[in-house]
Coordinates of C-alpha atoms in Angstrom, one line a residue:
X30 CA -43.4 -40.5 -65.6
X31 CA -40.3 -42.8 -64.9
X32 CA -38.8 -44.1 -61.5
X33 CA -35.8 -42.0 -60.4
X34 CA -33.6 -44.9 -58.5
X35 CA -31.3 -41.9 -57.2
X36 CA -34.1 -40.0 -55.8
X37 CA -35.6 -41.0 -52.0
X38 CA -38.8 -41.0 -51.8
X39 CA -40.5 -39.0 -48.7
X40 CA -44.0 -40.5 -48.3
X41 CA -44.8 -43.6 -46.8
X42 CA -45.2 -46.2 -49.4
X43 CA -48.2 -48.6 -49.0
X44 CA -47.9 -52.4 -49.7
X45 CA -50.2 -54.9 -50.9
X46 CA -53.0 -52.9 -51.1
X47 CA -53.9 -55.2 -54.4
X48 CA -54.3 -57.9 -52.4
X49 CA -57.8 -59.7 -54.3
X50 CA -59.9 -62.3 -54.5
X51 CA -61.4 -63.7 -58.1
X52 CA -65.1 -63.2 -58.2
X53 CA -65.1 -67.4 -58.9
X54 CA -63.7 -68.0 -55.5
X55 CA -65.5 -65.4 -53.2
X56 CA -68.8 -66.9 -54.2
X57 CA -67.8 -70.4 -53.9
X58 CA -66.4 -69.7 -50.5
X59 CA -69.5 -67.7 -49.2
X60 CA -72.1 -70.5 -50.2
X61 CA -70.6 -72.7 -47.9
X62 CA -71.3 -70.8 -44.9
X63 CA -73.5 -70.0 -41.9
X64 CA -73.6 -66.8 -43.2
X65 CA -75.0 -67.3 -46.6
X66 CA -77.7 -70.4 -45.5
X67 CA -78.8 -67.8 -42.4
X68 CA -79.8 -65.2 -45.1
X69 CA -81.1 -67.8 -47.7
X70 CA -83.6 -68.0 -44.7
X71 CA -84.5 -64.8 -44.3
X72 CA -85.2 -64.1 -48.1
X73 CA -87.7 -67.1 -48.0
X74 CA -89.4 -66.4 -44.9
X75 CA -89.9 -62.7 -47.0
X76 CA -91.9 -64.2 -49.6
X77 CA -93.0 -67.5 -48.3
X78 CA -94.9 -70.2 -50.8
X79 CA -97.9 -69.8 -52.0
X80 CA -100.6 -72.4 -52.9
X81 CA -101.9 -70.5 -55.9
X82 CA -100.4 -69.3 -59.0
X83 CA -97.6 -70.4 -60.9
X84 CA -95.0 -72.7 -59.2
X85 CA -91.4 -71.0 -58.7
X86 CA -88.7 -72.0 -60.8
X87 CA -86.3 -70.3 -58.9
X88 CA -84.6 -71.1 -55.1
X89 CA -84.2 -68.8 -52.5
X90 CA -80.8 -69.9 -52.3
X91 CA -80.2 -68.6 -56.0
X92 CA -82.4 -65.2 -55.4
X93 CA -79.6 -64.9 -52.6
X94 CA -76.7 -66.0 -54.4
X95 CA -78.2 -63.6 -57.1
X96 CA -77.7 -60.5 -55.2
X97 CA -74.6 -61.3 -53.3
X98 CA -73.0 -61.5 -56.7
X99 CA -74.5 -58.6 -58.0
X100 CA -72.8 -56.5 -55.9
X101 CA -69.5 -57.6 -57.8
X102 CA -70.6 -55.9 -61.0
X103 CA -71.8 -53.0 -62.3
X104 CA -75.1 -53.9 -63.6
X105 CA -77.3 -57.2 -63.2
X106 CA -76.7 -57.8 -67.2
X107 CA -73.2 -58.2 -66.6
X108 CA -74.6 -60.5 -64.2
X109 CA -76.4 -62.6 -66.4
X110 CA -74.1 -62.4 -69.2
X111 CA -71.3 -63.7 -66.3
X112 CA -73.7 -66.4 -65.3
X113 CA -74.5 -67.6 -68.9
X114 CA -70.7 -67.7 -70.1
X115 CA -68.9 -71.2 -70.1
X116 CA -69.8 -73.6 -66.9
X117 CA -70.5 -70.8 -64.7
X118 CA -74.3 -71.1 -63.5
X119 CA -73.3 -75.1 -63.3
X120 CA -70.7 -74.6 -61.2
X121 CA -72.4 -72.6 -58.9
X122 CA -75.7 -74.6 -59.0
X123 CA -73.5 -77.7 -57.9
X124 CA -72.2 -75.8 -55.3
X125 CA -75.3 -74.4 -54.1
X126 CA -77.4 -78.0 -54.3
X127 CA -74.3 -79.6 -52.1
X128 CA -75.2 -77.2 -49.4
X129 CA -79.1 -77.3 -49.9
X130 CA -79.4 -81.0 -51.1
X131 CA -83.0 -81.2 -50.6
X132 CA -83.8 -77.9 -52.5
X133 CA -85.7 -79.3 -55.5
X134 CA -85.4 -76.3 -57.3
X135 CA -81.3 -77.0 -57.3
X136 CA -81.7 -79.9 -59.2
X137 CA -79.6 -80.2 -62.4
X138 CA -81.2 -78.5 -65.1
X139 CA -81.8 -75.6 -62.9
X140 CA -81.9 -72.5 -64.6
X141 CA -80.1 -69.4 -63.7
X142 CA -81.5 -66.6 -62.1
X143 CA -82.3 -63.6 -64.0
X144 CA -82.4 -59.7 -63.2
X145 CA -86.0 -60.1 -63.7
X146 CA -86.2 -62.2 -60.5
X147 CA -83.9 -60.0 -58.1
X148 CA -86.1 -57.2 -59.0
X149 CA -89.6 -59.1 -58.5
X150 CA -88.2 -60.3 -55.2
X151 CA -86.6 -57.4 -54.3
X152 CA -90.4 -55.3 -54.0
X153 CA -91.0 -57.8 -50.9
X154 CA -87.5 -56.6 -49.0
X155 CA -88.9 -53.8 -46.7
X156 CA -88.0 -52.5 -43.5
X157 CA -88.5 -55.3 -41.3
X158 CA -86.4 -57.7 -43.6
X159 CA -83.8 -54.8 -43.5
X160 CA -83.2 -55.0 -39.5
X161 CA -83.3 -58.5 -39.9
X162 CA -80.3 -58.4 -42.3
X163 CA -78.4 -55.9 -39.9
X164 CA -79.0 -58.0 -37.1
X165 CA -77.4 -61.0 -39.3
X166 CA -74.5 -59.0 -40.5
X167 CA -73.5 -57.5 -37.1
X168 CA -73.4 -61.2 -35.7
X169 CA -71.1 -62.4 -38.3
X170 CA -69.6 -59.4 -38.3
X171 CA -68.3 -60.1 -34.8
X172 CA -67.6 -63.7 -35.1
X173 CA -65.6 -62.7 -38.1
X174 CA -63.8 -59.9 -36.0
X175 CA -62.9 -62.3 -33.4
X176 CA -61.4 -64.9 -35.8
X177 CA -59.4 -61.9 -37.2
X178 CA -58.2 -60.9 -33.7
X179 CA -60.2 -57.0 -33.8
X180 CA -61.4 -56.8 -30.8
X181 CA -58.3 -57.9 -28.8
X182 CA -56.5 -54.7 -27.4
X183 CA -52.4 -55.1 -27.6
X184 CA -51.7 -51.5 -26.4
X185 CA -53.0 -50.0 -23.3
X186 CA -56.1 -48.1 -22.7
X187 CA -54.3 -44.3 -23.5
X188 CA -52.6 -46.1 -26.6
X189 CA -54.4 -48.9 -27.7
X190 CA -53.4 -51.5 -30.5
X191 CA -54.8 -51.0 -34.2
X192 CA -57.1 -54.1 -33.5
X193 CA -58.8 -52.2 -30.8
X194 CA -60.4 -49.5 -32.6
X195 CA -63.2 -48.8 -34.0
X196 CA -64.2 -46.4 -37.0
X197 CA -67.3 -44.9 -38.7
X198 CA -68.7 -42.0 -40.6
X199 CA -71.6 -40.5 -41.9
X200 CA -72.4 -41.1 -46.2
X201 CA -74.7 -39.4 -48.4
X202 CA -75.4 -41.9 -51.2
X203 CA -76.6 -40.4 -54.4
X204 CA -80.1 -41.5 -56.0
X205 CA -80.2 -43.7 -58.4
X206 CA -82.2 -41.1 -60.6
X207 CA -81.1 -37.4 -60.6
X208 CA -84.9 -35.8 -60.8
X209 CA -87.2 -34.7 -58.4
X210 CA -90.4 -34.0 -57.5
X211 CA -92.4 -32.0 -60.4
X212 CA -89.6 -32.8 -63.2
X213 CA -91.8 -33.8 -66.0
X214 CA -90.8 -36.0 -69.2
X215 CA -93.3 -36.8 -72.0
X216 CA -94.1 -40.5 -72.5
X217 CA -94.3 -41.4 -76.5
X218 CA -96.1 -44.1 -75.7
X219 CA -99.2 -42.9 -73.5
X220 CA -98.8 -40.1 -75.5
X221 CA -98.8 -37.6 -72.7
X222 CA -96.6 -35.7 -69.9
X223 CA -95.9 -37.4 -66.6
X224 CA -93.9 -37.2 -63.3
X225 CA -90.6 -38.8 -63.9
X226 CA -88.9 -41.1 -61.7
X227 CA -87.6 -40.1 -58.6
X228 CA -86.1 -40.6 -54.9
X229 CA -88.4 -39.4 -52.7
X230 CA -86.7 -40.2 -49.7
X231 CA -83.7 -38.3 -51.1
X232 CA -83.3 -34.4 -49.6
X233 CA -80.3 -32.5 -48.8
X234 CA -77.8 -32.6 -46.2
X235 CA -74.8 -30.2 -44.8
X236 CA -71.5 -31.7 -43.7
X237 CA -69.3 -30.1 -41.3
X238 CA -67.3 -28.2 -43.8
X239 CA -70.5 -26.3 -45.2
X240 CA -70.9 -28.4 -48.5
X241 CA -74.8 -29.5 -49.1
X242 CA -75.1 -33.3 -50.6
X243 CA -78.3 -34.4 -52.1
X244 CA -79.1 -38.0 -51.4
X245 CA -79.9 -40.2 -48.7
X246 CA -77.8 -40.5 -45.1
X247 CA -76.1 -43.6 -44.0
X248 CA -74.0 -44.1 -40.8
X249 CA -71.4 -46.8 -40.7
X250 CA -69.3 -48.6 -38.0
X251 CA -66.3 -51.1 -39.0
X252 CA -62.7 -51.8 -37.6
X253 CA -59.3 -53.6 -39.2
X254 CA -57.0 -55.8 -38.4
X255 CA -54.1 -53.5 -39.8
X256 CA -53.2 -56.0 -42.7
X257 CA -54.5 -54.4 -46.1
X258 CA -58.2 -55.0 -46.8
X259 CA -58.7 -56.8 -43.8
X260 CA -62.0 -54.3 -43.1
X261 CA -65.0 -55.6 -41.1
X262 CA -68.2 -53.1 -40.9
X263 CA -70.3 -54.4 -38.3
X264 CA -73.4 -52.3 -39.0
X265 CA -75.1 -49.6 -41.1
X266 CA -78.0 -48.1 -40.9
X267 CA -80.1 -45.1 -42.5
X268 CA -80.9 -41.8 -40.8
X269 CA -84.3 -41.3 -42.3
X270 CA -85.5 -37.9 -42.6
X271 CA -89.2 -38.2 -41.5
X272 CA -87.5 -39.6 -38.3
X273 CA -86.3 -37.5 -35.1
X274 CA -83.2 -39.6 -34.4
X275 CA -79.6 -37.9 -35.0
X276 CA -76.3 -39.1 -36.1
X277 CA -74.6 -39.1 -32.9
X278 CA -77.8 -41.1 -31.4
X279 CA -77.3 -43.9 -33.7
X280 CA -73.2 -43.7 -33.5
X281 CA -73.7 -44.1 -29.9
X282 CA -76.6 -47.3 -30.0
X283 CA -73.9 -49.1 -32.6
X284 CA -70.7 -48.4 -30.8
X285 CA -72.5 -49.7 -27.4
X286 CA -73.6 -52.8 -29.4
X287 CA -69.8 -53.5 -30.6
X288 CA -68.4 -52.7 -27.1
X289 CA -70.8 -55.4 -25.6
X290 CA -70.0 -58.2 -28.3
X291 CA -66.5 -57.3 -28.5
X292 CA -65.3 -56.4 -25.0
X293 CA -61.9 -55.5 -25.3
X294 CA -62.4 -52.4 -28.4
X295 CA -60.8 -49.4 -26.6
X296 CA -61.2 -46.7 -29.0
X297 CA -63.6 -44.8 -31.2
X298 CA -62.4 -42.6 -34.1
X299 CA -65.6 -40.6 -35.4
X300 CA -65.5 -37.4 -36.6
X301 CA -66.9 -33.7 -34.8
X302 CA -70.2 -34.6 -35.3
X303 CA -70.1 -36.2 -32.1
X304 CA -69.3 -33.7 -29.2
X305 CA -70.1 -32.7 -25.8
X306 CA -72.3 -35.1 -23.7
X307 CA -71.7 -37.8 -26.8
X308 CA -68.0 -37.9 -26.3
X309 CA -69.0 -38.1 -22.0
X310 CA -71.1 -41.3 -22.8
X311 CA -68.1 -42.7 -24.7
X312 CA -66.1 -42.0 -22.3
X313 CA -68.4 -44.0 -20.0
X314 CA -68.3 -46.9 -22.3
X315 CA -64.6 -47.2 -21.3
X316 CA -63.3 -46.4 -25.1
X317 CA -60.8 -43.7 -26.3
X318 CA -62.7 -41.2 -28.0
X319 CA -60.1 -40.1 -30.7
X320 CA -62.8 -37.4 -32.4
X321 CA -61.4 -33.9 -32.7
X322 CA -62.8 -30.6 -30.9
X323 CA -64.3 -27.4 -32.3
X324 CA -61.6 -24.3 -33.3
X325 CA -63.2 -22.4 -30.4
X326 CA -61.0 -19.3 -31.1
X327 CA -62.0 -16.1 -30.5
X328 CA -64.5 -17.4 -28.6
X329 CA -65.2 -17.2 -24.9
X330 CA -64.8 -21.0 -24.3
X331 CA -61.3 -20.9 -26.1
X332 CA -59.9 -21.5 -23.1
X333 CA -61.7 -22.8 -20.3
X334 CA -59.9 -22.9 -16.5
X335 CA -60.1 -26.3 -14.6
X336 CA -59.1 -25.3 -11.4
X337 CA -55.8 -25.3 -9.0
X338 CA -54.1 -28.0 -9.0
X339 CA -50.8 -29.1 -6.8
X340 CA -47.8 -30.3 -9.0
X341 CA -44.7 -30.8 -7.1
X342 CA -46.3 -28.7 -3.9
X343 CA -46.6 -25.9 -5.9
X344 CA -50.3 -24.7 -6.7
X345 CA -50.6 -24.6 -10.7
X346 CA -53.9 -23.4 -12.7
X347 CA -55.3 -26.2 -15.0
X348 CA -56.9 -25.0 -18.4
X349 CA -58.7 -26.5 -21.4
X350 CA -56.7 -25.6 -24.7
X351 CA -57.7 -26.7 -27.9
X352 CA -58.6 -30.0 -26.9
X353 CA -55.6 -30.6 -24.5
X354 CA -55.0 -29.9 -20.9
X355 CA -52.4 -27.4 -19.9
X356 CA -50.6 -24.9 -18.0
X357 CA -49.4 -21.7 -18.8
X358 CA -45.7 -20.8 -19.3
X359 CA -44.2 -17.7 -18.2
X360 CA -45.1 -15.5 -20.9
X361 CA -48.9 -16.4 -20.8
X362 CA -48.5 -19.0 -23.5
X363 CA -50.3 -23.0 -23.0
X364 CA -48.3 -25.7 -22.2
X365 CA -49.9 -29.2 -23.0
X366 CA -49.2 -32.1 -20.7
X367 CA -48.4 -35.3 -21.6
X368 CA -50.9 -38.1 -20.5
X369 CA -49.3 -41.2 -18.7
X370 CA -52.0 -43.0 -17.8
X371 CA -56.1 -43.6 -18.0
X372 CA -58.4 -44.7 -15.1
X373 CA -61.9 -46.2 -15.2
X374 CA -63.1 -46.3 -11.6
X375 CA -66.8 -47.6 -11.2
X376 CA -69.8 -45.7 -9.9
X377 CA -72.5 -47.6 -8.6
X378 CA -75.2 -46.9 -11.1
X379 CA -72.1 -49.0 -13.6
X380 CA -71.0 -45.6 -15.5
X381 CA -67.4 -44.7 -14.5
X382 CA -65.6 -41.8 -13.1
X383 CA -62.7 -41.3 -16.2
X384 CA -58.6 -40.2 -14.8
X385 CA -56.5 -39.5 -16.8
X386 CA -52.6 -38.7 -15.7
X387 CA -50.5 -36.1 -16.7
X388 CA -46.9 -35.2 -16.5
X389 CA -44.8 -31.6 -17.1
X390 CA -42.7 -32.1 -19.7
X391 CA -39.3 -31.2 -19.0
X392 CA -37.4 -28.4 -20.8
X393 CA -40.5 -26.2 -20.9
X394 CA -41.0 -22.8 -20.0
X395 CA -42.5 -22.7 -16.7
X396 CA -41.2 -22.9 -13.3
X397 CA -38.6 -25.6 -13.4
X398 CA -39.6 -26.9 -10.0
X399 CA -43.2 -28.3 -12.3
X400 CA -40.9 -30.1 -14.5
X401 CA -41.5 -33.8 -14.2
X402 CA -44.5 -33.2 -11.9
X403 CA -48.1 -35.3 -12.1
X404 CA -51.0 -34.2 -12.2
X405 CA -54.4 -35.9 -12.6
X406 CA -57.8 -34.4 -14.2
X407 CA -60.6 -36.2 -14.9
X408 CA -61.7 -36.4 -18.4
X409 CA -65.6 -37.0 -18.3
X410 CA -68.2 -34.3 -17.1
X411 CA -69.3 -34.9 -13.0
X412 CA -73.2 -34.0 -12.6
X413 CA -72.5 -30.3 -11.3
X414 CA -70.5 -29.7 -13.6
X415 CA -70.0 -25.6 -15.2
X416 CA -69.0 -27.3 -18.4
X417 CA -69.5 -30.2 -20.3
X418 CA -65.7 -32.1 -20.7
X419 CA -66.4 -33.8 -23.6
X420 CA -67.0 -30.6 -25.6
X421 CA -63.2 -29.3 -24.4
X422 CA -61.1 -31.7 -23.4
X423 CA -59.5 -34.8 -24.9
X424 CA -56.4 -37.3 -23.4
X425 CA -54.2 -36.3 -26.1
X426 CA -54.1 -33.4 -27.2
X427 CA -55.0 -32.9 -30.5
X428 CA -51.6 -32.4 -33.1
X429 CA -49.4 -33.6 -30.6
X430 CA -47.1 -36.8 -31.6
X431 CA -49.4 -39.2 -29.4
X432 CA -52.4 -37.9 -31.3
X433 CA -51.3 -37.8 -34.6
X434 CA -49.8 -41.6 -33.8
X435 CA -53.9 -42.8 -32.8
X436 CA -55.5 -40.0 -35.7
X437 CA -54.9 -41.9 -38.5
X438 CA -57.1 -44.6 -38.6
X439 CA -60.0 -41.4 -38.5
X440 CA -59.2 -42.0 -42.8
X441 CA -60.3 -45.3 -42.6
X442 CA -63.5 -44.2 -42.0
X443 CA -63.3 -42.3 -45.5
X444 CA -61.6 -45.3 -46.9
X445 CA -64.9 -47.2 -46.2
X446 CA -66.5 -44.3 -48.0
X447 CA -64.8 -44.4 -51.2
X448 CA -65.2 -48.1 -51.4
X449 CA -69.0 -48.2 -51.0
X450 CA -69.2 -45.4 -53.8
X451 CA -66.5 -46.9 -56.1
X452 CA -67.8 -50.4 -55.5
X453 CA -71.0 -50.7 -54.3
X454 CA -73.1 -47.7 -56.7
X455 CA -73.4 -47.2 -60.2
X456 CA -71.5 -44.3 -61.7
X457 CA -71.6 -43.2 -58.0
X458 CA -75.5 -43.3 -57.8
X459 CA -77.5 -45.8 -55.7
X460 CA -78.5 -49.1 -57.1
X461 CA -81.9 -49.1 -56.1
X462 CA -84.8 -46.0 -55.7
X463 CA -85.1 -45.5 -52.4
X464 CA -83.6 -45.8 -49.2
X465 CA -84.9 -49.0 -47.5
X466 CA -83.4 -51.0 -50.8
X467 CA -80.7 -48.8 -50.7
X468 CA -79.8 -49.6 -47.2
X469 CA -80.2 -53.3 -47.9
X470 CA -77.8 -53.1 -50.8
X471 CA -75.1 -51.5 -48.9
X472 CA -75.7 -54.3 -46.9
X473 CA -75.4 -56.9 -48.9
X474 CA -72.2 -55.5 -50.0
X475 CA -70.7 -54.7 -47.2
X476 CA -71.5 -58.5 -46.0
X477 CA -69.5 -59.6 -49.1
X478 CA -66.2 -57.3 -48.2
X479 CA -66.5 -58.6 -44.7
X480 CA -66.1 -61.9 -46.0
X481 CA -63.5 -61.2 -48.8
X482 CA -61.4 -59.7 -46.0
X483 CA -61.9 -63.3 -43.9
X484 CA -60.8 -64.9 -46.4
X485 CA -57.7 -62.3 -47.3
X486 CA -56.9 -62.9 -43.7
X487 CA -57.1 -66.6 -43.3
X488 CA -54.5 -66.6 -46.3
X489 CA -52.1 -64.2 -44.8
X490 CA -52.1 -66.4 -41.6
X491 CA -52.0 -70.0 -43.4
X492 CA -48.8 -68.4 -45.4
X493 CA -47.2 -67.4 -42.3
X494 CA -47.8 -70.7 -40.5
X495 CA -46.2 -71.8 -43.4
X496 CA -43.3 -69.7 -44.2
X497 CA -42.7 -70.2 -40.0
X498 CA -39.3 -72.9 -39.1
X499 CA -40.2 -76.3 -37.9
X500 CA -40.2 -76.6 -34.5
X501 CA -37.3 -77.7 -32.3

């Protein structure tokens, strides 16, 4: 296919969306940091030293270093076959020795870490270590965020800055193997039938559209700067299946986390599997819920009345439409208002009573004496409630212009998605057998784009200070 320089195009073209960073540089970068010597600590303190036994010939700081740059290739033997081309390992070992220089086992002559020893380590990284490495990854997360600027809201609270939202989604990550329980293989060697490898944390799940996954569930929060692959993901954690907590329970525990470290976020996009009293508590957190409503037609709640109102001295029915609030025109259709304005007034226990304003808009079919009018409705359910608010109502109303203007960072969610799977897994299967490694892979991963997307950042910033006129 060839360009057609008479033809204009109709879609929005994306730019710099190649913005990279060589593997040599990433790694180099991330051994000087906090980041990488507060995780050197936490894979020592997972296998401490032992008196007995052979002594190690390997660092913690290269088991680390190991699988940080693992997670830049395919396979751990491109790994080793990256490490043993050229200068590489020396280069690296220098590095790492200038930031631990009383590491013996950085010395020169150091030898490079093998798969072999990211595997033999890796049988010690269990749960615990896991929530030790989220809580490390949400801290930098956020100091990395507030470098960045995410977290600082440029908008207002109804229309908030790209900076000031927050975005996650639910993932089913393949197993690594694609067997179950009681497929059988014959071993040559012991010369007899046996179970073969498998996930067994791995089971099946449903996603909103009806289509079954087989694998294990992950739930992810992150937020941009709205400069190509400037991507932070604060946190990610597995839904394990012999546990009783939900999706929308551990979306709300890490978007209350963020809101608290980064006090400015105004907006969640999530998708419907958060509803009803979820989207209330959201609402309580002072954030935007940008998450869609159920197609309640043709059902009894597909419209839902709100009460008389007084717009303009006249008395005016209010009624829940498709996830907007409205008034009927003269021939029975829904009107949607436009929102104006939000309002977070304090109760005493420290949730909030949520307001949002609305006006008529103009040129409509209703009574012309409404046009222009204000009304005001509030957005978050009261205790005696008949209905739960979240579960009808939203501040925009979903499809119109102000919606569809806040919607689209919902795909970034996805984005983050199809990164971990292109990225992250092997011929889209997990790394590692089961979940608890799994999880800590993503992790480690994830850590690495957080950084890669500082450092994408810092450069975009130093090459605007410098492209910037002298001062007068």
């Amino acid at each position: 296919m060839t360009w057609n320089p008479d033809h204009i195009a109709d879609r929005r073209l994306r730019t710099a969306r190649d913005r990279h960073i060589e593997v040599h540089d990433v790694m180099r970068s991330l051994i000087a940091t906090r980041e990488f010597s507060d995780m050197v600590a936490l894979v020592a303190g997972a296998r401490p030293p032992s008196g007995t036994g052979r002594p190690r010939r390997h660092s913690a700081a290269s088991v680390t270093f190991l699988y940080f740059l693992s997670m830049l290739f395919p396979s751990l033997a491109k790994v080793e076959s990256y490490l043993s081309f050229g200068n590489n390992w020396e280069s690296y070992r220098r590095r790492l020795h200038t930031s631990f220089p009383d590491d013996p086992l950085l010395g020169k002559g150091s030898p490079a870490p093998t798969k072999s020893l990211l595997r033999h380590w890796k049988q010690v990284f269990d749960r615990e270590f896991g929530e030790k490495v989220a809580d490390l990854m949400f801290v930098h997360g956020v100091l990395a965020a507030a470098e960045m600027g995410i977290g600082v809201n440029t908008g207002t609270m109804l229309n908030p800055g790209i900076e000031a939202g927050m975005f996650g989604d639910a993932v089913v990550i393949r197993p690594m193997s694609r067997y179950t329980a009681g497929d059988m293989g014959y071993n040559q060697r012991l010369d007899r039938w046996q179970q073969r490898r498998y996930d067994k944390d791995a089971t099946y799940y449903t996603d909103g559209t009806g289509t079954r996954a087989y694998g294990n569930q992950f739930v992810h929060l992150s937020a941009r700067t709205g400069a190509a692959n400037e991507v932070v993901t604060f946190g990610i954690h597995p839904l394990f299946k012999t546990e009783s907590i939900r999706e929308s329970d551990l979306v709300l525990r890490l978007v209350s986390d963020l809101k608290n470290a980064l006090p400015e976020m105004a907006m969640v996009h999530y998708d419907k599997a958060l509803r009803g009293r979820s989207v209330d508590q959201i609402w309580s957190m002072q954030l935007l819920p940008m998450i869609g409503v159920y197609d309640k037609s043709g059902k009894t709640t597909a419209q839902v009345p709100l009460g008389k109102k007084t717009i303009n001295g006249l008395k005016v029915d209010l009624f829940a439409h498709r996830g907007g609030i409205n008034i009927k025109a003269l021939d029975g259709t829904f009107i949607p208002l436009s929102a104006t304005k939000l309002s977070f007034i304090p109760n005493a226990d420290g949730s909030y009573r949520v307001y949002c304003d609305y006006v008529v808009p103009s040129g409509t079919n209703c009574d012309t004496r409404l046009w222009g009018g204000n009304v005001q409705q509030r957005m978050n359910s009261p205790k005696k409630a008949d209905f739960v608010y979240g579960e009808h109502i939203r501040a925009h109303a979903p499809g119109s212009p102000e919606w569809r203007n806040l919607y689209g960072q919902r795909s970034m969610a996805e984005s983050v998605n199809s990164w971990m799977k292109s990225e992250l897994l092997v011929h889209n299967r997990a790394r590692s057998l089961n979940q608890t490694h799994q999880w800590i892979d993503l992790m480690f991963g994830l850590m690495m784009r957080n950084h890669r997307s500082l450092m994408l950042y810092r450069r975009r910033t130093q090459l605007a200070r410098t492209a910037s006129p002298p001062a007068a």
